[in-house]
CSV table of C-alpha atoms in Angstrom, one decimal:
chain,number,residue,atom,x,y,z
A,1,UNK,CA,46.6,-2.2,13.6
A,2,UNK,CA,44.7,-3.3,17.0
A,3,UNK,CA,45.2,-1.0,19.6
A,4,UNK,CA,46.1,-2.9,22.9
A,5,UNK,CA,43.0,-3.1,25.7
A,6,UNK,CA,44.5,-0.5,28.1
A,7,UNK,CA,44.5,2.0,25.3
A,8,UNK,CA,41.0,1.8,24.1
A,9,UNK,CA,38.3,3.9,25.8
A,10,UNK,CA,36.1,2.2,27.9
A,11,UNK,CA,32.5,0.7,26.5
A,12,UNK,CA,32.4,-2.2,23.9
A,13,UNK,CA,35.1,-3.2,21.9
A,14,UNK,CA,35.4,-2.8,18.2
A,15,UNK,CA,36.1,-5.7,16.0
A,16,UNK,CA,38.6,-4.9,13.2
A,17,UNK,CA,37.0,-5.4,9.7
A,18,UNK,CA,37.8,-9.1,8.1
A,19,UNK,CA,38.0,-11.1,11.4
A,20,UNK,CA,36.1,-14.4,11.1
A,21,UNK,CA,33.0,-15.9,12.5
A,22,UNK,CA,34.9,-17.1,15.8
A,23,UNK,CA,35.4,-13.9,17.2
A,24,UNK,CA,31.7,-12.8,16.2
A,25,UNK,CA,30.7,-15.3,18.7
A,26,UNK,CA,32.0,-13.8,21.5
A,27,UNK,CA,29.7,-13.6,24.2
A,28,UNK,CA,28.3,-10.6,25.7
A,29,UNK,CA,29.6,-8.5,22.8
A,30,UNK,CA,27.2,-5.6,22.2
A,31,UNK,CA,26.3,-4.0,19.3
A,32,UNK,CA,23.2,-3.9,16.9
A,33,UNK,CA,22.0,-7.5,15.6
A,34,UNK,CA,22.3,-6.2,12.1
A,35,UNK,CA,26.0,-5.4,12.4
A,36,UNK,CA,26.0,-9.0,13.8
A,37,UNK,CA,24.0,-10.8,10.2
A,38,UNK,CA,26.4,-13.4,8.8
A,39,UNK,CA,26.7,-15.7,5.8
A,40,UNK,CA,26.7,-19.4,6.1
A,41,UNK,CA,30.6,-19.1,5.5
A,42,UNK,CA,31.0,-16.9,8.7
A,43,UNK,CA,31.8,-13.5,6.4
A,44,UNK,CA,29.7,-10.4,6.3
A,45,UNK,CA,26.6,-10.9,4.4
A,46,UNK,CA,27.6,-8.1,2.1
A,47,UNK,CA,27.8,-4.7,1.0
A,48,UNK,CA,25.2,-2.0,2.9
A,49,UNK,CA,22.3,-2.5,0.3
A,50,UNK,CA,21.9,-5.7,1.1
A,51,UNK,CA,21.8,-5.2,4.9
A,52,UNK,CA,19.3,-2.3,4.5
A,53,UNK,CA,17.2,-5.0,2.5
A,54,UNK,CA,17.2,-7.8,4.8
A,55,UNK,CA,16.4,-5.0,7.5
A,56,UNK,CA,13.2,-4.2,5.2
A,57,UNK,CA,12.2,-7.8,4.6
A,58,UNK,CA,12.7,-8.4,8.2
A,59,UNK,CA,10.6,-4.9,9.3
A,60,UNK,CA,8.0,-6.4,7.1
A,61,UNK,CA,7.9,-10.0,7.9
A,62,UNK,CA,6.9,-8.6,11.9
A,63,UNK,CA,4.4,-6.3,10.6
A,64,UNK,CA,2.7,-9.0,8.4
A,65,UNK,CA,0.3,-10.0,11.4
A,66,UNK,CA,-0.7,-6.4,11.8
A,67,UNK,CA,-3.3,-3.9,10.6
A,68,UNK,CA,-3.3,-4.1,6.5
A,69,UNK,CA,-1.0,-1.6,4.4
A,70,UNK,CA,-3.4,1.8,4.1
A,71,UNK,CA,-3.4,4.0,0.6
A,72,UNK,CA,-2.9,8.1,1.0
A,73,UNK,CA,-5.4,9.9,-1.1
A,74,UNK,CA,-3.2,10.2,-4.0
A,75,UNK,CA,-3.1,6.1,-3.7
A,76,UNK,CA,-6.5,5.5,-3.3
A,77,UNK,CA,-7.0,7.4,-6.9
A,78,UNK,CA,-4.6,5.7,-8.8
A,79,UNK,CA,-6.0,1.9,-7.1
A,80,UNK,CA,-9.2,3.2,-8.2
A,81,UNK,CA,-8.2,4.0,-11.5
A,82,UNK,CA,-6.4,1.1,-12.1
A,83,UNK,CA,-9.0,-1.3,-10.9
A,84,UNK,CA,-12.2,0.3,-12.9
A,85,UNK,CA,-10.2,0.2,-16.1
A,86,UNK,CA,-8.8,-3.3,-15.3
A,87,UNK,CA,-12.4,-4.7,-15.3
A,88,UNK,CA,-13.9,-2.8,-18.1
A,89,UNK,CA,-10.9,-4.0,-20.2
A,90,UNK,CA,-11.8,-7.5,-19.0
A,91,UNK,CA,-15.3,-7.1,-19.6
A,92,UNK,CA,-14.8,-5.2,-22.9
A,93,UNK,CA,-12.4,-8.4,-24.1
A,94,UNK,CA,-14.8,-11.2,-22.9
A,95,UNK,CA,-17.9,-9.6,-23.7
A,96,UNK,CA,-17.5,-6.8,-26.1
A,97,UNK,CA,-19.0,-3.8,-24.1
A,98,UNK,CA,-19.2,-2.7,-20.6
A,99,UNK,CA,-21.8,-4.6,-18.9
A,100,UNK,CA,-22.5,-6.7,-15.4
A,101,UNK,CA,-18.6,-7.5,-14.8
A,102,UNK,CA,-17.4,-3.9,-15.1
A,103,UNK,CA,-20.7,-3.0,-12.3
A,104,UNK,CA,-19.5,-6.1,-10.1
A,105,UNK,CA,-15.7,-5.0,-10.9
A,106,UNK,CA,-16.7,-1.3,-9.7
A,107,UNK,CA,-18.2,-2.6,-6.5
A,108,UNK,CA,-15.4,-4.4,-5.3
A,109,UNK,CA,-12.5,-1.9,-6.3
A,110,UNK,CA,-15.4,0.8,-4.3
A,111,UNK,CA,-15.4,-1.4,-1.2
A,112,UNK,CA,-11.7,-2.1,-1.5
A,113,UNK,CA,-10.6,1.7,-1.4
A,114,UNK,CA,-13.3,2.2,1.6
A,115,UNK,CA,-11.7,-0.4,3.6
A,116,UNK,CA,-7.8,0.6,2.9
A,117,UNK,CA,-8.0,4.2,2.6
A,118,UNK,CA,-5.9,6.1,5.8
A,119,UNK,CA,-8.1,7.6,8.1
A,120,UNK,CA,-6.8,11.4,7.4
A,121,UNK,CA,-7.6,10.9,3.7
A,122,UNK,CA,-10.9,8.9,4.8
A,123,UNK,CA,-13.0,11.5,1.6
A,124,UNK,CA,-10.6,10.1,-1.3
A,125,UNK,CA,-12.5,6.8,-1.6
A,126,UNK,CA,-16.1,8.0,-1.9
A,127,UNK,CA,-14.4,10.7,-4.3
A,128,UNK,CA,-11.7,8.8,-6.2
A,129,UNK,CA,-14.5,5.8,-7.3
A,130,UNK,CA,-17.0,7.9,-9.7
A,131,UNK,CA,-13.8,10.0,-11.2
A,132,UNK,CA,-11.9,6.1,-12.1
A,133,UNK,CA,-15.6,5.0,-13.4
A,134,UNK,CA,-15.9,7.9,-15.9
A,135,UNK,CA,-12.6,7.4,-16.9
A,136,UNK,CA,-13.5,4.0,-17.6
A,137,UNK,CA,-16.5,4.9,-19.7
A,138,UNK,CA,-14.4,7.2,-21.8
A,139,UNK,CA,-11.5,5.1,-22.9
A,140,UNK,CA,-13.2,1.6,-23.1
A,141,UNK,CA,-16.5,2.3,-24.3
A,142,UNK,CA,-17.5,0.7,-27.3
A,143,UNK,CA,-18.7,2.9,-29.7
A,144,UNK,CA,-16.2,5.9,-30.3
A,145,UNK,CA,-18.0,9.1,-30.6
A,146,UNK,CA,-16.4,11.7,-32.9
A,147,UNK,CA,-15.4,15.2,-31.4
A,148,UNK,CA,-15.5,16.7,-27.7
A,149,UNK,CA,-19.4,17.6,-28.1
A,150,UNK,CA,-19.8,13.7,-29.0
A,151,UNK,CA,-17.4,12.0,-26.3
A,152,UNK,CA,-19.4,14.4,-24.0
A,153,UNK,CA,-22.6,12.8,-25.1
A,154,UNK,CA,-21.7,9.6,-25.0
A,155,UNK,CA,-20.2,9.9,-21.3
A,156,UNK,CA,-23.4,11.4,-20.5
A,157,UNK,CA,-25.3,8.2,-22.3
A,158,UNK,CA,-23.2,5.8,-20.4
A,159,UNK,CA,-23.5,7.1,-17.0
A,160,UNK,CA,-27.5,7.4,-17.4
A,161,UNK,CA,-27.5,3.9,-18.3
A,162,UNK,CA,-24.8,2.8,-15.8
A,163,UNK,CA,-26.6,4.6,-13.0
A,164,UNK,CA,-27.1,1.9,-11.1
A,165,UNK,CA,-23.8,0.7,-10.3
A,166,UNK,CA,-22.0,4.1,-10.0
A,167,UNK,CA,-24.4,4.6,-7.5
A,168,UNK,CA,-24.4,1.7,-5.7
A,169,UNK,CA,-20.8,1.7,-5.3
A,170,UNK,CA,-20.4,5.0,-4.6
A,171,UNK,CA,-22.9,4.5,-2.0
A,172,UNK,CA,-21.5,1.8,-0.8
A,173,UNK,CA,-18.0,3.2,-0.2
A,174,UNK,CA,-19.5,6.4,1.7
A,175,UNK,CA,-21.5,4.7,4.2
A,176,UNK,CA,-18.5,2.2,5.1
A,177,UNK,CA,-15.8,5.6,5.2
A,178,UNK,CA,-19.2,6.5,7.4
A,179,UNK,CA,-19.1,4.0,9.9
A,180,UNK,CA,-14.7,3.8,9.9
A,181,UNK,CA,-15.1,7.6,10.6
A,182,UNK,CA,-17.6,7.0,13.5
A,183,UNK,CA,-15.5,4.3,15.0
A,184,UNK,CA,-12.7,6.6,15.0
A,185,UNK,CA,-14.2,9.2,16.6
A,186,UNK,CA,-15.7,7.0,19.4
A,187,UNK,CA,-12.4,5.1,20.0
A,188,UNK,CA,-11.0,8.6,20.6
A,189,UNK,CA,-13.5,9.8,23.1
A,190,UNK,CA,-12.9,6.8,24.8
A,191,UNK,CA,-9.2,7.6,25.6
């Protein structure tokens, strides 16, 4: 039932659920736009979920052009995990051990946590790299060893001959969490 115009309180006035699109169009008639989302037909676009996700896709359309999505700490550990062991698997498959692609692979999943990383958890990416590279070496490596005292051994073996590229990436993911944390700091002097 629709109350009659002198009864309502003053402010906007509320449509009754079910009306079509020709009272929708109404000029001047307030409210938020997503209350407002039709349907090509002219109907409501549908139960609340779906409003809630257009709201989402909408939110994330506008925020497309801005600064790039950052990972938390607990983020930046399982991209690194995920990444090493993608490209010793890779390398592993292709090539039978863990060689030049798993170093190259390392590198860029190193530089990759060092540029998205948030600033608060700016430690997690020179940390989370070497822990996802060991992990690496003791799932994929090619020769099993028998035993804790043997996997220990072995992990020992492979980072000694792997040196190089845990420490280059390693390296290389401090010094640019270095130079974002020194940019930080000035930008905030600044203010």
């Amino acid at each position: 039932m629709e109350q009659s115009i002198r009864t309502q309180p003053p402010g906007p006035r509320r449509r009754a659920p079910g009306r079509g699109a020709a009272e929708a169009a109404v000029p001047g008639q307030s409210g938020p736009p997503e209350s407002r989302l039709r349907s090509a037909s002219g109907g409501r676009t549908g139960p609340p979920a779906l409003q809630v996700l257009h709201r989402l896709l909408t939110a994330r359309r506008q925020r497309a052009g801005g600064p790039p999505a950052r990972l938390t700490a607990v983020g930046t550990g399982v991209v690194a995990v995920a990444g090493t062991l993608a490209f010793a698997a890779v390398d592993r498959l292709v090539f039978g051990g863990l060689g030049v692609l798993f170093g190259l692979g390392y590198l860029v999943v190193c530089f990759q946590l060092a540029v998205r990383v948030r600033y608060p958890d700016l430690p997690a990416a020179p940390i989370c790299g070497p822990i996802a590279f060991a992990a690496a070496l003791v799932l994929l490596q090619p020769d099993a060893a028998h035993g804790v005292t043997g996997q220990v051994v072995a992990l020992a073996g492979g980072l000694a001959l792997r040196a190089a590229w845990l420490f280059t990436g390693t390296g290389l993911a401090a010094a640019i969490v270095t130079a974002r944390y020194v940019a930080q700091r000035r930008r905030h002097r600044a203010r």
